[in-house]
Coordinates of C-alpha atoms in Angstrom, one line a residue:
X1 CA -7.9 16.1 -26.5
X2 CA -8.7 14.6 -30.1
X3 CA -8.1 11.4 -30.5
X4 CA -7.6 9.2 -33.9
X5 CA -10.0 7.1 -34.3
X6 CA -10.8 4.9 -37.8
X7 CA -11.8 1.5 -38.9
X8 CA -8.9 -0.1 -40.8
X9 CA -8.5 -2.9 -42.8
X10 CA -6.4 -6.0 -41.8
X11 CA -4.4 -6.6 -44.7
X12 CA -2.2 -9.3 -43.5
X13 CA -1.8 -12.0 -40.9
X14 CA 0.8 -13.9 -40.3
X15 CA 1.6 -16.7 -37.7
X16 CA 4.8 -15.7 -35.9
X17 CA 5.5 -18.0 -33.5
X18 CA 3.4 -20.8 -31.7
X19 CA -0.1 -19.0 -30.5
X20 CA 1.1 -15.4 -31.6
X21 CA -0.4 -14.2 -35.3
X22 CA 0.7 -10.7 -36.0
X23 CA -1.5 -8.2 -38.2
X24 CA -1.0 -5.3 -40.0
X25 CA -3.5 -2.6 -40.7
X26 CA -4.0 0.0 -42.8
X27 CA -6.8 2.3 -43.7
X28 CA -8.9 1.2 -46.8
X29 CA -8.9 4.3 -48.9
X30 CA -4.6 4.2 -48.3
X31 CA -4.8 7.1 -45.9
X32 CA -2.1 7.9 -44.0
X33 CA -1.7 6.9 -40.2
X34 CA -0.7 8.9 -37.8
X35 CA 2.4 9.0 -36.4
X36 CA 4.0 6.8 -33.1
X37 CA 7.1 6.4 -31.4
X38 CA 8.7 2.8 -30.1
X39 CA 6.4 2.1 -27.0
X40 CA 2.9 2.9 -27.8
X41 CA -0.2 1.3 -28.1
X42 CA -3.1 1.4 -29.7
X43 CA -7.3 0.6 -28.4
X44 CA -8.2 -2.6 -30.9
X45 CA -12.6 -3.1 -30.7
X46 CA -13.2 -6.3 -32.1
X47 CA -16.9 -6.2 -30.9
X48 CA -19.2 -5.4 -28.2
X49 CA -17.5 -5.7 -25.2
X50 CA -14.0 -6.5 -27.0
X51 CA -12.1 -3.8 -26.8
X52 CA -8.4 -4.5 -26.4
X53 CA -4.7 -3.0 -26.3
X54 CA -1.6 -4.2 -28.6
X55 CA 1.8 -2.2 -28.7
X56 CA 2.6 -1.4 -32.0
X57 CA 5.5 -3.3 -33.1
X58 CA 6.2 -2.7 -37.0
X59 CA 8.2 0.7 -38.6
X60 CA 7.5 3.9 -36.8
X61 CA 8.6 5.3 -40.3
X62 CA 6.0 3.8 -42.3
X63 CA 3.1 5.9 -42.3
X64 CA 1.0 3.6 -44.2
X65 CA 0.4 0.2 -41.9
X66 CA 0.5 -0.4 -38.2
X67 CA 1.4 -4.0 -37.0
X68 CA 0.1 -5.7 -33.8
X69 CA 1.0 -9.6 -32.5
X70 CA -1.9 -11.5 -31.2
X71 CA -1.4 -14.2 -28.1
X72 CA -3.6 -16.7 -28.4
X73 CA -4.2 -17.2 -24.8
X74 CA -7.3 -19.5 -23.6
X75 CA -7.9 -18.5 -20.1
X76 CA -8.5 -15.0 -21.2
X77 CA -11.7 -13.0 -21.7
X78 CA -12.3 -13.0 -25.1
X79 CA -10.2 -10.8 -27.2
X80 CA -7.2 -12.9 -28.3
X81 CA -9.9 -15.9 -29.3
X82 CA -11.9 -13.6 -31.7
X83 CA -8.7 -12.5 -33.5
X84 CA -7.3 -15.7 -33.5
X85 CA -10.5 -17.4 -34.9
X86 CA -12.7 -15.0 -36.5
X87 CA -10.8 -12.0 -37.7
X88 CA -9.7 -12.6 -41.6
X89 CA -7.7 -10.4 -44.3
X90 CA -9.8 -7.8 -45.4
X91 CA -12.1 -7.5 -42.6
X92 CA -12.1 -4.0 -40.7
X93 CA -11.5 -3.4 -36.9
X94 CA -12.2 -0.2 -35.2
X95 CA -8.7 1.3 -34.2
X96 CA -8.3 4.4 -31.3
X97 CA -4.7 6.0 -30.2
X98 CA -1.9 5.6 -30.4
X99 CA -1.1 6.1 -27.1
X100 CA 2.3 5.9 -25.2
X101 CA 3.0 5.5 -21.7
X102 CA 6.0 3.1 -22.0
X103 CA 8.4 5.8 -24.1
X104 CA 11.8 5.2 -25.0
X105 CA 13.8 8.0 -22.8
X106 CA 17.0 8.9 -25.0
X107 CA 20.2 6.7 -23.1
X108 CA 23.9 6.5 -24.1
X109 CA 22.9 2.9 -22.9
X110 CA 20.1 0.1 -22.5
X111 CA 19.6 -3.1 -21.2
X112 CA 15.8 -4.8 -22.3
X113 CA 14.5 -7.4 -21.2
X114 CA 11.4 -9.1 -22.6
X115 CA 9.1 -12.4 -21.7
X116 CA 6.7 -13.7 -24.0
X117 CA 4.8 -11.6 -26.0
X118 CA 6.4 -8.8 -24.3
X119 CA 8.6 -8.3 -26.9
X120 CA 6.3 -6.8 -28.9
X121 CA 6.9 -2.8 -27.7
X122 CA 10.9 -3.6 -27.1
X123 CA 10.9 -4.6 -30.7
X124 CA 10.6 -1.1 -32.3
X125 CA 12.9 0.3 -29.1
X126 CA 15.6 -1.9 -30.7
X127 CA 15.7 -0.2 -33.9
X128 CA 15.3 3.1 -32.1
X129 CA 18.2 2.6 -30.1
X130 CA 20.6 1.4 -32.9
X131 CA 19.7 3.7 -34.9
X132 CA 20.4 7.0 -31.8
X133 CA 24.1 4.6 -31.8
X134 CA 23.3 3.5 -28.4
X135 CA 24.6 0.6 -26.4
X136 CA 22.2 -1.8 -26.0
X137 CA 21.5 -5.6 -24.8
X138 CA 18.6 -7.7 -25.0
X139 CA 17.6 -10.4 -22.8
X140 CA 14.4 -11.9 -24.6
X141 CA 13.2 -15.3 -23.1
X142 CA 9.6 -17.7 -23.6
X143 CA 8.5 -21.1 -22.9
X144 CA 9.9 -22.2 -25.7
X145 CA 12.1 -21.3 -28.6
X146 CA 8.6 -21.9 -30.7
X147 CA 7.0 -19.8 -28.8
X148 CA 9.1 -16.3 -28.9
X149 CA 7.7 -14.1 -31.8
X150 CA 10.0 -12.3 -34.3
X151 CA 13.1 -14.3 -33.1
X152 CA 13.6 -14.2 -36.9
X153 CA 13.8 -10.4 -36.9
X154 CA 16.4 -10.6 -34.3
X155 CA 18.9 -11.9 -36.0
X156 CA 20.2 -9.4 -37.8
X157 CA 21.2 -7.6 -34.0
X158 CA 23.9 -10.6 -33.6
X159 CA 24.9 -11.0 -30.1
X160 CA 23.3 -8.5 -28.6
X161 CA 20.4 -10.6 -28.6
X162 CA 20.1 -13.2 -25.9
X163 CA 17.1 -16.0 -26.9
X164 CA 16.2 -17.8 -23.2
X165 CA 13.9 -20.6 -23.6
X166 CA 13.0 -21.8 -20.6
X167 CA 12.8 -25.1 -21.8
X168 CA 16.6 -25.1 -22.5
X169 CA 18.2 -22.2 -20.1
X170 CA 15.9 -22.2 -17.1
X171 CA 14.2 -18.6 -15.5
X172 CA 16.1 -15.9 -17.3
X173 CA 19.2 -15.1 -15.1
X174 CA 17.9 -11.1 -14.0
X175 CA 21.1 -10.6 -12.1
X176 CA 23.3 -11.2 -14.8
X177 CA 21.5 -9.0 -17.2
X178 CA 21.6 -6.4 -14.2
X179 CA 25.0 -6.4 -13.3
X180 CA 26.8 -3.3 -13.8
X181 CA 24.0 -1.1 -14.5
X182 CA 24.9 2.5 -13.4
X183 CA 22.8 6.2 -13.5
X184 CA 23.6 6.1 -17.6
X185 CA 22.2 3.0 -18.3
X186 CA 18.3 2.9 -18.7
X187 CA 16.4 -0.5 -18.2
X188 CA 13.6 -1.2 -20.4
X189 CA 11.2 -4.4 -19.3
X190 CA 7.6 -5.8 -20.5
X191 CA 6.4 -9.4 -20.0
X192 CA 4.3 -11.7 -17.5
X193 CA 3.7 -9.7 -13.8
X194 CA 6.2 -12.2 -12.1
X195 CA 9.2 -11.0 -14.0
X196 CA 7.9 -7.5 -13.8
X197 CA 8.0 -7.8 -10.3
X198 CA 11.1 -9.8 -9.9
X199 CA 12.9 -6.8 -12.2
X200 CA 11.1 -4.2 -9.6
X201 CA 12.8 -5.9 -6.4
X202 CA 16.3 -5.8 -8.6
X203 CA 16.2 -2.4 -10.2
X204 CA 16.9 1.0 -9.0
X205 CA 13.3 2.8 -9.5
X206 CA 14.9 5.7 -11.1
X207 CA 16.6 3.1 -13.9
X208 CA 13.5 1.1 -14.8
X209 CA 10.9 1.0 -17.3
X210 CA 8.0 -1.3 -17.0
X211 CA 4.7 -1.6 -19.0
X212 CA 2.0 -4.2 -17.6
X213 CA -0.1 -6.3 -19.5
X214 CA -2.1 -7.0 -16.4
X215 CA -3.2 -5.1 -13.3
X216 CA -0.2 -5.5 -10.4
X217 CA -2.3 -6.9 -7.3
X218 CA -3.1 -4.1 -4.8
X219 CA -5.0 -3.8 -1.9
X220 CA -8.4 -3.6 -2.5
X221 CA -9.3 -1.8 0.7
X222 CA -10.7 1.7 1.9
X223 CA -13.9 1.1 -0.6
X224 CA -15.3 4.7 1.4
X225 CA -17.7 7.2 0.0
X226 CA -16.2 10.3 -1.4
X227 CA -17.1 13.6 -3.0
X228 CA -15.7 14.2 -7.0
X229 CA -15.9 17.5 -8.6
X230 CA -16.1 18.1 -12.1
X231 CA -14.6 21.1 -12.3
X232 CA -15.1 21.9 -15.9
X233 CA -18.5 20.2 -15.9
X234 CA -20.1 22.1 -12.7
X235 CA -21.4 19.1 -11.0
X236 CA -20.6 17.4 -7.8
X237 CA -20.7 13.8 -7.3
X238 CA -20.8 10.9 -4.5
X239 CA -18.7 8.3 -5.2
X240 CA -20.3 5.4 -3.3
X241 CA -17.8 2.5 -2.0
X242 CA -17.2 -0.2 -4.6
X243 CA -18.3 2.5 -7.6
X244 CA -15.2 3.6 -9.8
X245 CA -14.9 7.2 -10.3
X246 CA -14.9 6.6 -14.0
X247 CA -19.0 4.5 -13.6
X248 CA -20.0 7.5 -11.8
X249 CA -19.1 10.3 -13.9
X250 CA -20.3 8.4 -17.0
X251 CA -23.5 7.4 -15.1
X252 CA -24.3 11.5 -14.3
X253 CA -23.7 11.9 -18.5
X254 CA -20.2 12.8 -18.5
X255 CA -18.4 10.7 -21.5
X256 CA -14.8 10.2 -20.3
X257 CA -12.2 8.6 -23.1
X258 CA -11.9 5.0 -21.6
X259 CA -10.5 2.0 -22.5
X260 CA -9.6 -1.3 -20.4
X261 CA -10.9 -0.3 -16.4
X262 CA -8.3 -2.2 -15.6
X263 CA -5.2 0.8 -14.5
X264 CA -3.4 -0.6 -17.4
X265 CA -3.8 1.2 -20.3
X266 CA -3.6 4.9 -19.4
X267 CA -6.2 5.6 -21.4
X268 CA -9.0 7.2 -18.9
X269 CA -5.6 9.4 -17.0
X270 CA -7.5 12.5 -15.6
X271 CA -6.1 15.7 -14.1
X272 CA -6.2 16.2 -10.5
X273 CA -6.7 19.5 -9.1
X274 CA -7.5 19.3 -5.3
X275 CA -7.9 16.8 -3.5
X276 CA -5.0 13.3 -2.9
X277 CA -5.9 9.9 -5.6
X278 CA -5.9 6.4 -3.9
X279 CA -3.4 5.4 -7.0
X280 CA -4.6 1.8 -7.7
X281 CA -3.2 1.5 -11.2
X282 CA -0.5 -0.3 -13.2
X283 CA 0.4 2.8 -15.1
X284 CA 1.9 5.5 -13.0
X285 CA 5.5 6.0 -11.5
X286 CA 6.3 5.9 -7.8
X287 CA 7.2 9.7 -8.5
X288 CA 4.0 10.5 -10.7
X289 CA 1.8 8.9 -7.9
X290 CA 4.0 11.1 -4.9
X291 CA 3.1 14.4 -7.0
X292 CA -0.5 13.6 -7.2
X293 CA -0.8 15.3 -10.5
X294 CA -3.4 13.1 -12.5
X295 CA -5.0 10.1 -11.8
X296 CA -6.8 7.1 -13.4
X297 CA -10.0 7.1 -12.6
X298 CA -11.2 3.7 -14.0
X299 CA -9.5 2.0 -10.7
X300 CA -7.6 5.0 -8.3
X301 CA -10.1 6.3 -5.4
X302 CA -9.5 9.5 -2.8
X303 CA -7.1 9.2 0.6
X304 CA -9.7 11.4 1.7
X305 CA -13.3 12.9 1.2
X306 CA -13.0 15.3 -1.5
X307 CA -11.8 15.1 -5.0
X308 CA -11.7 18.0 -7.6
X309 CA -11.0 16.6 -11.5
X310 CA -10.2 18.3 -14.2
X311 CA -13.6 17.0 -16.3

């Protein structure tokens, strides 16, 4: 599969809320982009070892510039620092995707619901959705009011937008926001793991959207050997307990398209052919994990002792 890959130039950054810059990027001989729908996300390499992924939250319709939004965040490993206090106008990053694993499912209706910098795939959906004529609400809450990114933006949506500082309203009320959602009605949430989790417990599966910034915790157990085939490659691997699938096809020379070894990004998503994944990933449905079709192989293992991949 090819993927776009470039370095573009960061033509503009602009603060948009307390700790969030956001950046947009085009490529420096005025190139065209491709295109992307609400909901994906591009690979960001701001160095060795840096390599990072931002939903794309600026025009689908303008071919010319993609925009990203940047949390500072100080706890984390690296990425959000550099952009935050090294990366300038005119400097070049190395860009890969887009991708989309979080996809906006056509709905008569919508209900979103966004915490933090979450808001940064919904915000494209928005536009998306009012411009299919769809119902739709939003439920958008932060920290603080100074710290939601592109409340400005939001505005112009009226009262379908619902600003929940914590500061002023509290946790964001989930069963209110939930209340009357029925089979027509699709549910579309990104934000910090807690409220992914508390929309997961409120949610009918088949309404609910999610996309993780972070890994959901699993259980870490059955680290067993097991046997991968690369079906495509010839070769026939041990995957020793505590190895990922993805370190050991890379270490026998097979290059595999990877991104965050986290299960978060869907980036490294592989083709099962035989065999039944140990789905460890953020990534998947319940009903794409049941069917066993692909796996990612940067975290997901084998309920068993035999794995054939499509690689």
């Amino acid at each position: 599969m090819n993927v776009y890959e470039a370095r573009l130039a960061v033509e503009r950054i602009e603060s948009v809320a307390d700790d969030v810059l956001a950046l947009s990027l085009r490529h420096p001989l005025g190139a065209e982009l491709p295109p992307w729908e609400p909901g994906a996300h591009i690979d960001v390499v701001l160095g060795p070892g840096l390599e990072r992924q931002y939903s794309l939250c600026g025009d689908p319709a303008d071919r010319r510039s993609w925009r990203i939004a940047v949390l500072r965040e100080p706890d984390g490993r690296g990425g959000s620092a550099h952009v935050h206090g090294r990366l300038g106008e005119g400097d070049t990053v190395r860009v890969r995707g887009p991708r989309n694993r979080f996809a906006l499912v056509p709905a008569p209706r919508y209900r979103f619901v966004a915490g933090g910098i979450g808001i940064t795939p919904i915000l494209p959906m928005l536009a998306a959705a009012e411009a299919a004529g769809a119902g739709w609400t939003l439920l958008y809450g932060g920290r603080t009011r100074g710290s939601m990114a592109f409340t400005g933006e939001l505005e112009r949506y009226g009262d379908r937008v619902t600003l929940a500082p914590q500061d002023e309203t509290g946790p964001l009320d989930l069963p209110s926001v939930l209340a009357g959602v029925s089979g027509d009605t699709l549910v579309y949430c990104c934000g910090p793991g807690p409220l992914l989790d508390a929309m997961e417990e409120r949610c009918p599966t088949a309404l609910l959207h999610v996309e993780r910034f972070r890994p959901r915790e699993r259980s870490t157990g059955g680290e067993t050997e097991f046997e991968v085939v690369l079906e495509r490659s010839g070769r026939t691997l041990t995957v020793a307990p505590g190895v990922s699938v993805l370190d050991t096809v890379r270490a026998a020379g097979v290059e595999v398209l990877h991104s965050c070894t986290e299960g978060t990004c869907g980036t490294c998503e592989t083709d099962v052919l035989e065999g039944t994944p140990d789905h460890r990933d953020s990534v998947l449905t319940d009903a794409e994990r049941e069917a066993g079709g692909t796996m990612l192989i940067c975290v997901s293992r084998c309920l068993g002792e035999r794995l054939v991949l499509d690689l």
